[in-house]
Short mmCIF file of N, CA, C and O in Angstrom, two decimals:
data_model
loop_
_atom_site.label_atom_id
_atom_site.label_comp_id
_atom_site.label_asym_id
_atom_site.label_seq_id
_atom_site.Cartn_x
_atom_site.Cartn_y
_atom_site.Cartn_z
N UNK A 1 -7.41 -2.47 -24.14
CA UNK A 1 -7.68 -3.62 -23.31
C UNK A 1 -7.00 -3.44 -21.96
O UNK A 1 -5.81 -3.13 -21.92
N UNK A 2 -7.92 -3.67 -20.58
CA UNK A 2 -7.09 -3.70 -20.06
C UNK A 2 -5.94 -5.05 -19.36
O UNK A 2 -5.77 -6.23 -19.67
N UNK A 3 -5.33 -4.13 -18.29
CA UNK A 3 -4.00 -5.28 -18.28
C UNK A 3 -4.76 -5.58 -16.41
O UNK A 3 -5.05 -4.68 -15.62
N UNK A 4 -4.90 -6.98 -16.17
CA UNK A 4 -4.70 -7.50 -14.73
C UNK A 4 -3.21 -7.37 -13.90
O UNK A 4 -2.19 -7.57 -14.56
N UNK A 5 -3.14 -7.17 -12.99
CA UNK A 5 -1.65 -7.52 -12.18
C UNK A 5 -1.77 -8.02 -10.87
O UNK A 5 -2.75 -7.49 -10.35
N UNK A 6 -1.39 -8.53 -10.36
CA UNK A 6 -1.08 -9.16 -8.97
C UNK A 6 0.76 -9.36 -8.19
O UNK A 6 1.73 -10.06 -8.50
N UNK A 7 0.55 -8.53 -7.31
CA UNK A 7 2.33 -9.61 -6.87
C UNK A 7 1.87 -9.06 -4.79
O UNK A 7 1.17 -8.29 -4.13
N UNK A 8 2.79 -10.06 -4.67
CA UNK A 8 2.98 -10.02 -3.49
C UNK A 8 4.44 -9.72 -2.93
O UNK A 8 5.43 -10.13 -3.54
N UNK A 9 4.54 -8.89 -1.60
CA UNK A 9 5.59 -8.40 -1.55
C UNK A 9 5.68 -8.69 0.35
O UNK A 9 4.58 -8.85 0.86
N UNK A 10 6.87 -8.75 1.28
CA UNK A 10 6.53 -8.41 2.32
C UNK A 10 7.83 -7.54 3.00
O UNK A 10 9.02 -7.83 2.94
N UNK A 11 7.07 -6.15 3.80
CA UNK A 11 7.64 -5.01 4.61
C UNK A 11 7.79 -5.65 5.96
O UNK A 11 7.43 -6.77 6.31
N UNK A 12 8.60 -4.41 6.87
CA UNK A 12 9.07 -4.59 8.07
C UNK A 12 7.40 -4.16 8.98
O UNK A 12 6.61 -3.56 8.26
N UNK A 13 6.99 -4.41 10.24
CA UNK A 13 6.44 -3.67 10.36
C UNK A 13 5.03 -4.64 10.63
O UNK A 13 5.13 -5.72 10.04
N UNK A 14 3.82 -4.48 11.36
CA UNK A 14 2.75 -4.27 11.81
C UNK A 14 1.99 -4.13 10.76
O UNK A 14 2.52 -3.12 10.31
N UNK A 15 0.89 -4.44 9.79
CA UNK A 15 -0.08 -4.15 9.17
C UNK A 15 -0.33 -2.72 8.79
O UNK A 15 -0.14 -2.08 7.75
N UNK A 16 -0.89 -2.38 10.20
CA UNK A 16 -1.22 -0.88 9.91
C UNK A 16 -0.30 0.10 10.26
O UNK A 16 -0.76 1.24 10.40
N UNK A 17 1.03 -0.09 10.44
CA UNK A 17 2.42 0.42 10.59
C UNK A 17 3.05 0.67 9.12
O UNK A 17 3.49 1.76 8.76
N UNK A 18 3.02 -0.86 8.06
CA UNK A 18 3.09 -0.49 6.93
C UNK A 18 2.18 0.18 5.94
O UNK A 18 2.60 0.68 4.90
N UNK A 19 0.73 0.17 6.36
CA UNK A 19 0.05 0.57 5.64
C UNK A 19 0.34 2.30 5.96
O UNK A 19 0.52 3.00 4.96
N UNK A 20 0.37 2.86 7.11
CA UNK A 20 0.54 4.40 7.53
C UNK A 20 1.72 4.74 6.54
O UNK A 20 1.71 5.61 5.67
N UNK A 21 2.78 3.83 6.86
CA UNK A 21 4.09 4.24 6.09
C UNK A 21 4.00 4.55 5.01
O UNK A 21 4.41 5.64 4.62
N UNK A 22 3.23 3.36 3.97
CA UNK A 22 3.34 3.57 2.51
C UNK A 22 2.52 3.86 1.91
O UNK A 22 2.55 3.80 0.68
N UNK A 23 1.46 4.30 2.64
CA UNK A 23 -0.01 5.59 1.88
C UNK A 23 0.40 6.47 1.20
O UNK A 23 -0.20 6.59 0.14
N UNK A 24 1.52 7.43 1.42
CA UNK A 24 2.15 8.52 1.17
C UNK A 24 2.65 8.58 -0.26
O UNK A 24 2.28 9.25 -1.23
N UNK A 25 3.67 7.60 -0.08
CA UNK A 25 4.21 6.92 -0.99
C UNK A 25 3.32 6.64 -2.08
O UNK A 25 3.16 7.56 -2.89
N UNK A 26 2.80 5.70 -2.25
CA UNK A 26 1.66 5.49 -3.13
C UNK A 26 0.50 6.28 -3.52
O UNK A 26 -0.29 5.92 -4.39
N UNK A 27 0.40 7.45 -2.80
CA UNK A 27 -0.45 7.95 -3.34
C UNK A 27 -0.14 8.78 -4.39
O UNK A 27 -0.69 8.93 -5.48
N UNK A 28 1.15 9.49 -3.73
CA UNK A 28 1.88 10.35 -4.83
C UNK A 28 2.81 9.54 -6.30
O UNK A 28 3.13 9.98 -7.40
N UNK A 29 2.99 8.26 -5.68
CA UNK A 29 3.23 7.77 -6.84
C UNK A 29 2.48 6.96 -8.41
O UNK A 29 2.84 6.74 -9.56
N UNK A 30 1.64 6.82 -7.83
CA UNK A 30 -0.08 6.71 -8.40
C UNK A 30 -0.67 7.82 -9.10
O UNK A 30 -1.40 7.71 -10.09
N UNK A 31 -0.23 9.19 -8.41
CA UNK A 31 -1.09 10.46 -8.53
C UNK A 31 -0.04 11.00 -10.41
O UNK A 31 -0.51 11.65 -11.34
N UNK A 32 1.22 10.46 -10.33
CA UNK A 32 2.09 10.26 -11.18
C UNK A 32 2.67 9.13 -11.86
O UNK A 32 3.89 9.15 -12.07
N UNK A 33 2.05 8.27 -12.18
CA UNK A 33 2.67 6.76 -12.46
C UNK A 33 3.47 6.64 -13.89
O UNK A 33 3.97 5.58 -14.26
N UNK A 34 3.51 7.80 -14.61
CA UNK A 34 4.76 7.87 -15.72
C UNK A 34 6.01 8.14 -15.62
O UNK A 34 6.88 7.85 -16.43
N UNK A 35 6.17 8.93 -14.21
CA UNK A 35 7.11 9.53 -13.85
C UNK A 35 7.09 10.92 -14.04
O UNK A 35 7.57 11.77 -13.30
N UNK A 36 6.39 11.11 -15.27
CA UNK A 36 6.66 12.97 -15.99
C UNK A 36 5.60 13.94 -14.94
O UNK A 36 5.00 13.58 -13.92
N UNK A 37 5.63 14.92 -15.44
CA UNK A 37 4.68 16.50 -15.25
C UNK A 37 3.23 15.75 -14.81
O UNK A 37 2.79 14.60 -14.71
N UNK A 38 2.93 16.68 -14.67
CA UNK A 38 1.24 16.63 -14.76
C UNK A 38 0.41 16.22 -15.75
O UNK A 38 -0.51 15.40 -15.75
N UNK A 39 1.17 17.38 -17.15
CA UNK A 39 0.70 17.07 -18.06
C UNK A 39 0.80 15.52 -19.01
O UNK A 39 -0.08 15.01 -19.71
N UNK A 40 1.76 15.20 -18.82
CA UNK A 40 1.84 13.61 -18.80
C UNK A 40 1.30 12.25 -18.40
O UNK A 40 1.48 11.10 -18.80
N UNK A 41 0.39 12.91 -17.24
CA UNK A 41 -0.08 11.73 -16.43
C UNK A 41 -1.19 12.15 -16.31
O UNK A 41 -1.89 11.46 -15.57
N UNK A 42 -1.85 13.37 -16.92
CA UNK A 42 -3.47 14.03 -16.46
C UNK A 42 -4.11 12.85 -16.49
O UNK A 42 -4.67 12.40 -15.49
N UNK A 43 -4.08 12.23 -17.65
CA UNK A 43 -5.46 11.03 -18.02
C UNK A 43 -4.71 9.62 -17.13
O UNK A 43 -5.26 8.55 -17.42
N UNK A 44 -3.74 9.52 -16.26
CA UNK A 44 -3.49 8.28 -16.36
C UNK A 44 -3.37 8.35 -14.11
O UNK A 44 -3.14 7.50 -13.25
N UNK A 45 -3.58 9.36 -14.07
CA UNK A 45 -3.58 9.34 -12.52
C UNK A 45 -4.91 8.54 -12.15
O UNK A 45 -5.99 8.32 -12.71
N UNK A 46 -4.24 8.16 -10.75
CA UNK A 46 -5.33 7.42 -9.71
C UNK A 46 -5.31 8.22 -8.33
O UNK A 46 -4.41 8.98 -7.98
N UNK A 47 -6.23 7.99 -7.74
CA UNK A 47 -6.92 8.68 -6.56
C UNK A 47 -7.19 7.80 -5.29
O UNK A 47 -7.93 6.81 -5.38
N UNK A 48 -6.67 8.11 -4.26
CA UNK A 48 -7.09 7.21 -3.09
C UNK A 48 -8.75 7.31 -2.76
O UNK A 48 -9.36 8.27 -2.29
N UNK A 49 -9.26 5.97 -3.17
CA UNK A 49 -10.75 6.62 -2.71
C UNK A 49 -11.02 5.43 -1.59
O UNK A 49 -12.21 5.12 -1.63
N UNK A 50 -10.41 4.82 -0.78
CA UNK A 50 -10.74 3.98 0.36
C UNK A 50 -9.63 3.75 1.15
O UNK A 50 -8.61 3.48 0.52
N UNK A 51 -9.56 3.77 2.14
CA UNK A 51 -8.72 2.90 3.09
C UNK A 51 -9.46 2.73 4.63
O UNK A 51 -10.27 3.40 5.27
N UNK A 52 -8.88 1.75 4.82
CA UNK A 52 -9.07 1.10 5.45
C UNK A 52 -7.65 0.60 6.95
O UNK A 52 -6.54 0.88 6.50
N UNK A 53 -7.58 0.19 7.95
CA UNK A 53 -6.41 0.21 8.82
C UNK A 53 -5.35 -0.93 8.28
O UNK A 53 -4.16 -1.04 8.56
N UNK A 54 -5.96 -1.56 7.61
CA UNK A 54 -4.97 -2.68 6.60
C UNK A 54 -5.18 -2.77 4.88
O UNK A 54 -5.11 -3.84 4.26
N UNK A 55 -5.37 -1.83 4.44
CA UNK A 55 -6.17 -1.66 2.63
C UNK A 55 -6.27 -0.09 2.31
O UNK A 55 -6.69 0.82 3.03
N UNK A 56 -5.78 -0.07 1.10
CA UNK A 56 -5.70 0.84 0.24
C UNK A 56 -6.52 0.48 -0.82
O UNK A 56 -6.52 -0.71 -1.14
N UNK A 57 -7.43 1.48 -1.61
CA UNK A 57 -7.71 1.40 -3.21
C UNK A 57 -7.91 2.70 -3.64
O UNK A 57 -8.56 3.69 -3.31
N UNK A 58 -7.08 2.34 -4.55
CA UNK A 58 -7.29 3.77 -5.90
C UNK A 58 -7.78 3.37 -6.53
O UNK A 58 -7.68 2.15 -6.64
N UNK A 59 -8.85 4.27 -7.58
CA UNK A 59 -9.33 4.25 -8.57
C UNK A 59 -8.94 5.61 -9.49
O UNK A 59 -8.18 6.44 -9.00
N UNK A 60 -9.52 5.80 -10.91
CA UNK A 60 -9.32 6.73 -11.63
C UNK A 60 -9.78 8.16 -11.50
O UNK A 60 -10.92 8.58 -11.72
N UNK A 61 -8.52 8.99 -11.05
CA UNK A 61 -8.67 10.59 -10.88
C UNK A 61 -9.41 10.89 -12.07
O UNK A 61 -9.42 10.14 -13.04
N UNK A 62 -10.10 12.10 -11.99
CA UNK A 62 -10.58 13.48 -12.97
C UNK A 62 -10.09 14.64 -12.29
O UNK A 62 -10.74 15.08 -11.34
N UNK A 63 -9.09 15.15 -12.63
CA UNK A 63 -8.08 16.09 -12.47
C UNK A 63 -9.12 17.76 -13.32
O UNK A 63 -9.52 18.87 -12.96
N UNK A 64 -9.13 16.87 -14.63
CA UNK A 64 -9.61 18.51 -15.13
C UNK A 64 -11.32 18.25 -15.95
O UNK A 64 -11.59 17.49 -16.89
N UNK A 65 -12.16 19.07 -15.26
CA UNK A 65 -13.15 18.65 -16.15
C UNK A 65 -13.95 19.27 -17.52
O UNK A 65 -14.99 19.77 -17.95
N UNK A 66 -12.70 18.83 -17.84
CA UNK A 66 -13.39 18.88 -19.84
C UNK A 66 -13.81 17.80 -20.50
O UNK A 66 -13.55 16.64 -20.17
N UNK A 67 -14.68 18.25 -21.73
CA UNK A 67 -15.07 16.73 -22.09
C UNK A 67 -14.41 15.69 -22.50
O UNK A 67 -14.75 14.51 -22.47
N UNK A 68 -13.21 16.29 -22.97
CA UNK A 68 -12.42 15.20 -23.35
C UNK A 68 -11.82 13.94 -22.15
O UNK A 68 -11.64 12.72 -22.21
N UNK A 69 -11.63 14.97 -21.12
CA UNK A 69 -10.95 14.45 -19.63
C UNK A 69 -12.32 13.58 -18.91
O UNK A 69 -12.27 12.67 -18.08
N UNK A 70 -13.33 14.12 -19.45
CA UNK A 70 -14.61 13.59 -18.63
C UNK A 70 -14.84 11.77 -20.05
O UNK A 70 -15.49 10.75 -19.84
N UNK A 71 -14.29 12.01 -20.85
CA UNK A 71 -14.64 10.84 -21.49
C UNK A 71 -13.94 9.76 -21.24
O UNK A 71 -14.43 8.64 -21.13
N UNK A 72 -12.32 10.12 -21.08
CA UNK A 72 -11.06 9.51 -21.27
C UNK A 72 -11.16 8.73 -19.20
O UNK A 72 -10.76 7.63 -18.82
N UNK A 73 -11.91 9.96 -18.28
CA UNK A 73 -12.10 9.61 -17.26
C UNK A 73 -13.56 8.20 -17.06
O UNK A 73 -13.42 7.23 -16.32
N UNK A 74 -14.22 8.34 -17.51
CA UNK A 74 -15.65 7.52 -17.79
C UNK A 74 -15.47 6.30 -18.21
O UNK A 74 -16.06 5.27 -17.88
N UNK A 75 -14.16 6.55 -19.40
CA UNK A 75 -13.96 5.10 -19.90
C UNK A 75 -13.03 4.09 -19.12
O UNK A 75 -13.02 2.86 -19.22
N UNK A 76 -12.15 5.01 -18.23
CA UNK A 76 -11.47 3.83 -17.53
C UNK A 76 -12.49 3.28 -16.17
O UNK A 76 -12.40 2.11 -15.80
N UNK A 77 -13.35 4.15 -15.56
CA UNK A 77 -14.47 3.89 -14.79
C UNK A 77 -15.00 2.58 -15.04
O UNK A 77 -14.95 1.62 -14.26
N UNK A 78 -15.65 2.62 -16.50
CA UNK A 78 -16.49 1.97 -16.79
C UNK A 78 -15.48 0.39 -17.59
O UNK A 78 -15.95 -0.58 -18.18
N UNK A 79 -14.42 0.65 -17.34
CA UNK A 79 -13.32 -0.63 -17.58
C UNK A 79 -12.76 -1.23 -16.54
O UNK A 79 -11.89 -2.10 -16.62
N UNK A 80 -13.37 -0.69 -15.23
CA UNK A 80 -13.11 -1.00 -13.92
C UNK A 80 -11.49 -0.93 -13.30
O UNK A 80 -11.11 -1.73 -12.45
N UNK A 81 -10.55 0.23 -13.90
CA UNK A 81 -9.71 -0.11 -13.81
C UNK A 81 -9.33 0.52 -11.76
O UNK A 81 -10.17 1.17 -11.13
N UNK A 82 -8.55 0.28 -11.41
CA UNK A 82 -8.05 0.13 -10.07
C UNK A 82 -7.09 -0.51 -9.02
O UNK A 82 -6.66 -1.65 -9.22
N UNK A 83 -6.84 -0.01 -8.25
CA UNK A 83 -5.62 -0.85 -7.74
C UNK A 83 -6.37 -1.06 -5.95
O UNK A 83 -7.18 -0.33 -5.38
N UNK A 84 -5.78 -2.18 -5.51
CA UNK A 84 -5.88 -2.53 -4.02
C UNK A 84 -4.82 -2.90 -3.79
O UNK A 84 -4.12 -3.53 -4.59
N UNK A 85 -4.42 -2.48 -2.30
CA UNK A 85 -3.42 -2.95 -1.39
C UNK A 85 -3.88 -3.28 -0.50
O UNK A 85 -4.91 -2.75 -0.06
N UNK A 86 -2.99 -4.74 0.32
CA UNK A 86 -3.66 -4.97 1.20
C UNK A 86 -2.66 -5.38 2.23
O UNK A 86 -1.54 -5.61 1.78
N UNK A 87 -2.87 -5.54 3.72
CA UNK A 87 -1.37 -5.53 4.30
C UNK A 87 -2.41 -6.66 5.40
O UNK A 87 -3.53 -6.45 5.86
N UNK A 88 -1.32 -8.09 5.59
CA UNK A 88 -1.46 -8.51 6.63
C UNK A 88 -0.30 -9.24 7.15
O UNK A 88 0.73 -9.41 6.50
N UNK A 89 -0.54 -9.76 8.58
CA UNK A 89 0.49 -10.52 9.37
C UNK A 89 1.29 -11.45 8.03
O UNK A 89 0.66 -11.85 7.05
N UNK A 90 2.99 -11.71 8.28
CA UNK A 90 3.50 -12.90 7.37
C UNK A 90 4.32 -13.10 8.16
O UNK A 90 5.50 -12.77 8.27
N UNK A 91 2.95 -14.27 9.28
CA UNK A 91 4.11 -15.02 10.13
C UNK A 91 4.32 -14.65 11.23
O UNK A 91 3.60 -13.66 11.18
N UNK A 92 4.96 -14.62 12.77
CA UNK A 92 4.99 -14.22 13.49
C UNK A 92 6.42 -13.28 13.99
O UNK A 92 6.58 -12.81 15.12
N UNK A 93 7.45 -13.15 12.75
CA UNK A 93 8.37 -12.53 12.95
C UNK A 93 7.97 -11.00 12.59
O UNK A 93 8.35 -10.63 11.48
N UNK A 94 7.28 -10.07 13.37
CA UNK A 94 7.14 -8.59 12.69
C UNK A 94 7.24 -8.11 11.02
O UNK A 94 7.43 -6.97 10.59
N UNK A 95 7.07 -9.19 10.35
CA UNK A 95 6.37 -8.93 9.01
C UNK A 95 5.38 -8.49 8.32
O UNK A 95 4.57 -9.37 8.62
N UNK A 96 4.75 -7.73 7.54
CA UNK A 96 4.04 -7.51 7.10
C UNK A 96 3.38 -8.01 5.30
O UNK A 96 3.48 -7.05 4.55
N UNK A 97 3.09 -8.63 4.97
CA UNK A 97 2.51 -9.12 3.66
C UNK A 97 1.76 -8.11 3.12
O UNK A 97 0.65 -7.71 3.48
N UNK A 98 2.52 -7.69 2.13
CA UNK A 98 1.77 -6.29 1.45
C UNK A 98 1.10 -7.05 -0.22
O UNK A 98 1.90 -7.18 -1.15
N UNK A 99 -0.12 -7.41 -0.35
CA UNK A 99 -0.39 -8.01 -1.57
C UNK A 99 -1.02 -6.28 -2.51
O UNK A 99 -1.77 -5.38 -2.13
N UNK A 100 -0.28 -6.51 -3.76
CA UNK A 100 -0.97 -5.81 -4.73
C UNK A 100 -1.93 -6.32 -6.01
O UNK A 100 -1.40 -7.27 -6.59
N UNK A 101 -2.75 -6.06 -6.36
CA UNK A 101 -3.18 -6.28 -6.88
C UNK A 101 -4.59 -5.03 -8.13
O UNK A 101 -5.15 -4.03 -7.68
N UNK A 102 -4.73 -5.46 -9.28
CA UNK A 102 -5.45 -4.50 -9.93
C UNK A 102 -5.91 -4.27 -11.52
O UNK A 102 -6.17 -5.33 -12.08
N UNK A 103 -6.00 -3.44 -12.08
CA UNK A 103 -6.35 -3.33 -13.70
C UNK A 103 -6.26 -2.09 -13.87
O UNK A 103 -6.83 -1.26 -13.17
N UNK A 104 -5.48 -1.83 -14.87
CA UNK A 104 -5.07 -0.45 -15.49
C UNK A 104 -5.55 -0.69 -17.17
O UNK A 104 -5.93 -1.72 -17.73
N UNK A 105 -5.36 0.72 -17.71
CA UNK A 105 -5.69 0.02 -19.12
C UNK A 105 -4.42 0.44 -19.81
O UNK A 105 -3.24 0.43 -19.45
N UNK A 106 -5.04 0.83 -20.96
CA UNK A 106 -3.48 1.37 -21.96
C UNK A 106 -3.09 2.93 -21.61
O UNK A 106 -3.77 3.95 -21.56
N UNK A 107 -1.80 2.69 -21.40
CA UNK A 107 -1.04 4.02 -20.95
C UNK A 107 -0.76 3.76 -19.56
O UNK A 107 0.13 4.42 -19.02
N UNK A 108 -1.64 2.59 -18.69
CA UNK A 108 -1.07 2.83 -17.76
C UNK A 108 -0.12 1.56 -17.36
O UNK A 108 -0.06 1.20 -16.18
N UNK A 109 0.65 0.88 -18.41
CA UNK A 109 1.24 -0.10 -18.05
C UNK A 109 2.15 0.18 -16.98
O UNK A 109 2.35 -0.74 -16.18
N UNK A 110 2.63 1.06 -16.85
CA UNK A 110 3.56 1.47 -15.53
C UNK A 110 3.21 0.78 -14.26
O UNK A 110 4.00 0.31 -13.45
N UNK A 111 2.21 0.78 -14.23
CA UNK A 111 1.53 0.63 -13.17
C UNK A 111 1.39 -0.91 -12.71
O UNK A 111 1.35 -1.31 -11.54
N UNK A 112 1.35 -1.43 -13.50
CA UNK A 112 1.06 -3.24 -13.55
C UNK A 112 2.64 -3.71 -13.75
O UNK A 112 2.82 -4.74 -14.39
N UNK A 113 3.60 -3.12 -13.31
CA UNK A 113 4.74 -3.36 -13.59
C UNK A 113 5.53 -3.47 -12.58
O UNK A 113 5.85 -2.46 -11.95
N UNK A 114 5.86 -4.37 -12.35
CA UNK A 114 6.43 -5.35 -10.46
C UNK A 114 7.78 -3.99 -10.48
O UNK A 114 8.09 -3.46 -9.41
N UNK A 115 8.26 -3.69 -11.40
CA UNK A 115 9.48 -2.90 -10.74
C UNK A 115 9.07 -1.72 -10.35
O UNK A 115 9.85 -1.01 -9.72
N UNK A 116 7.77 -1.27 -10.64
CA UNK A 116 6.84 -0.12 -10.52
C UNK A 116 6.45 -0.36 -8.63
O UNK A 116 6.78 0.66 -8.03
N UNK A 117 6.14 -0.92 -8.14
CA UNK A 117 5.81 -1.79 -6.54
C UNK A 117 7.31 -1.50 -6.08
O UNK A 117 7.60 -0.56 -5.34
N UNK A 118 8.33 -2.54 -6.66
CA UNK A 118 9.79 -2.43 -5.62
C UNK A 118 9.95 -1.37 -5.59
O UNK A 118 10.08 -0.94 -4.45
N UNK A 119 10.05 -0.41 -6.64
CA UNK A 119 10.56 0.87 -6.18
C UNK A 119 9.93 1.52 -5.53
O UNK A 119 10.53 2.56 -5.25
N UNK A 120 8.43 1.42 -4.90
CA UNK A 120 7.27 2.37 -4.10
C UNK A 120 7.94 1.71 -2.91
O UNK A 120 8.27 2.43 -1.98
N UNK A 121 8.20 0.16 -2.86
CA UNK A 121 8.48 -0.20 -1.06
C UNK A 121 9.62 0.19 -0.87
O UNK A 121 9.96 0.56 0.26
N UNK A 122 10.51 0.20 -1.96
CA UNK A 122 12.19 0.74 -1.40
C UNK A 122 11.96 2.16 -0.81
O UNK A 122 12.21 2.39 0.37
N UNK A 123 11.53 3.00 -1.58
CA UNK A 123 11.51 4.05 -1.12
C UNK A 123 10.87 4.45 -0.21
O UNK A 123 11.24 5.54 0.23
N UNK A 124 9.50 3.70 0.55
CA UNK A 124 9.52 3.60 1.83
C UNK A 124 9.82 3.39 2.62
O UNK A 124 9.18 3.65 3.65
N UNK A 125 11.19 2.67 2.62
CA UNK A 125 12.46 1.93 3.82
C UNK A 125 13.42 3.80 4.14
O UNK A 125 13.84 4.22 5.22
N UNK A 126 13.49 4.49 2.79
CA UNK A 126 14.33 5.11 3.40
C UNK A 126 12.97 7.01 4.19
O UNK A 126 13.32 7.98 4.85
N UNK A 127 11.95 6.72 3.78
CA UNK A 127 11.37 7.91 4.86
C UNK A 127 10.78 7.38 5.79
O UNK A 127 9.84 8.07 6.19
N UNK A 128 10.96 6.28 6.43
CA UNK A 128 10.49 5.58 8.32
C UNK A 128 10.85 6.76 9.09
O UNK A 128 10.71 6.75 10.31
#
C-alpha cells in the first residue's frame, strides 16, 4: 500500500535560488533514499523527471533492465508513486517556502519521513 506525505518547510533564499541549491541534494538523495549501496536501493530509487524554475518531481528510476526490475519498476508506476517540490515566496523577508509533498510505496518509507526532508535542507545550508 502506498504511503501519502506532505510537510512544509521554509529556506533562505529566492525561489529559484533554493530550488538551484537543493536539486543536487535531492537528487542524489532520492537516487539513494535507504542510505545503503546501490544494491540496496536498486528497486527503491527515484529519478528527476521535471523541473521547473520553482518545482521539482521525481518519479520511479529503472536502473537495471531485467524482468524482475522491469516488474518491481511498472508496479510502482502504475501505484503512482512520486515526489514534488515546490518553492515559493514566504512573505517578504527573503524566504523561501519549500512544500513537499508525494507517495512512495513499501520499502520506501524513508522517504515519507519528515526527518528524511530536514536532513536534505540541513545539508543544503552547509554546500551554498
Amino acid at each position: 500500500m502506498a504511503q501519502a506525505f506532505s510537510y512544509d518547510f521554509s529556506t533562505a533564499g529566492t525561489p529559484e535560488d533554493a530550488r538551484r541549491r537543493l536539486q543536487g541534494i535531492l537528487t542524489e538523495r532520492l537516487r539513494r533514499p535507504g542510505g545503503g549501496g546501490a544494491a540496496s536501493n536498486l528497486h527503491r530509487e527515484m529519478r528527476l523527471s521535471r523541473h521547473t524554475p520553482t518545482s521539482l518531481t521525481y518519479r520511479p528510476a529503472l536502473r537495471v533492465p531485467m524482468p524482475i526490475s522491469i516488474i518491481v519498476w511498472l508496479g510502482r508506476v502504475l501505484s503512482a508513486e512520486k515526489v514534488d517540490v515546490t518553492f515559493s515566496p514566504n512573505g517578504g523577508d527573503g524566504q523561501t517556502r519549500v512544500a513537499v509533498s508525494g507517495k512512495v510505496g513499501r520499502g520506501g518509507e524513508a522517504v515519507a519521513d519528515r526527518e528524511f526532508w530536514d536532513q536534505a535542507l540541513t545539508a543544503s545550508k552547509w554546500t551554498q
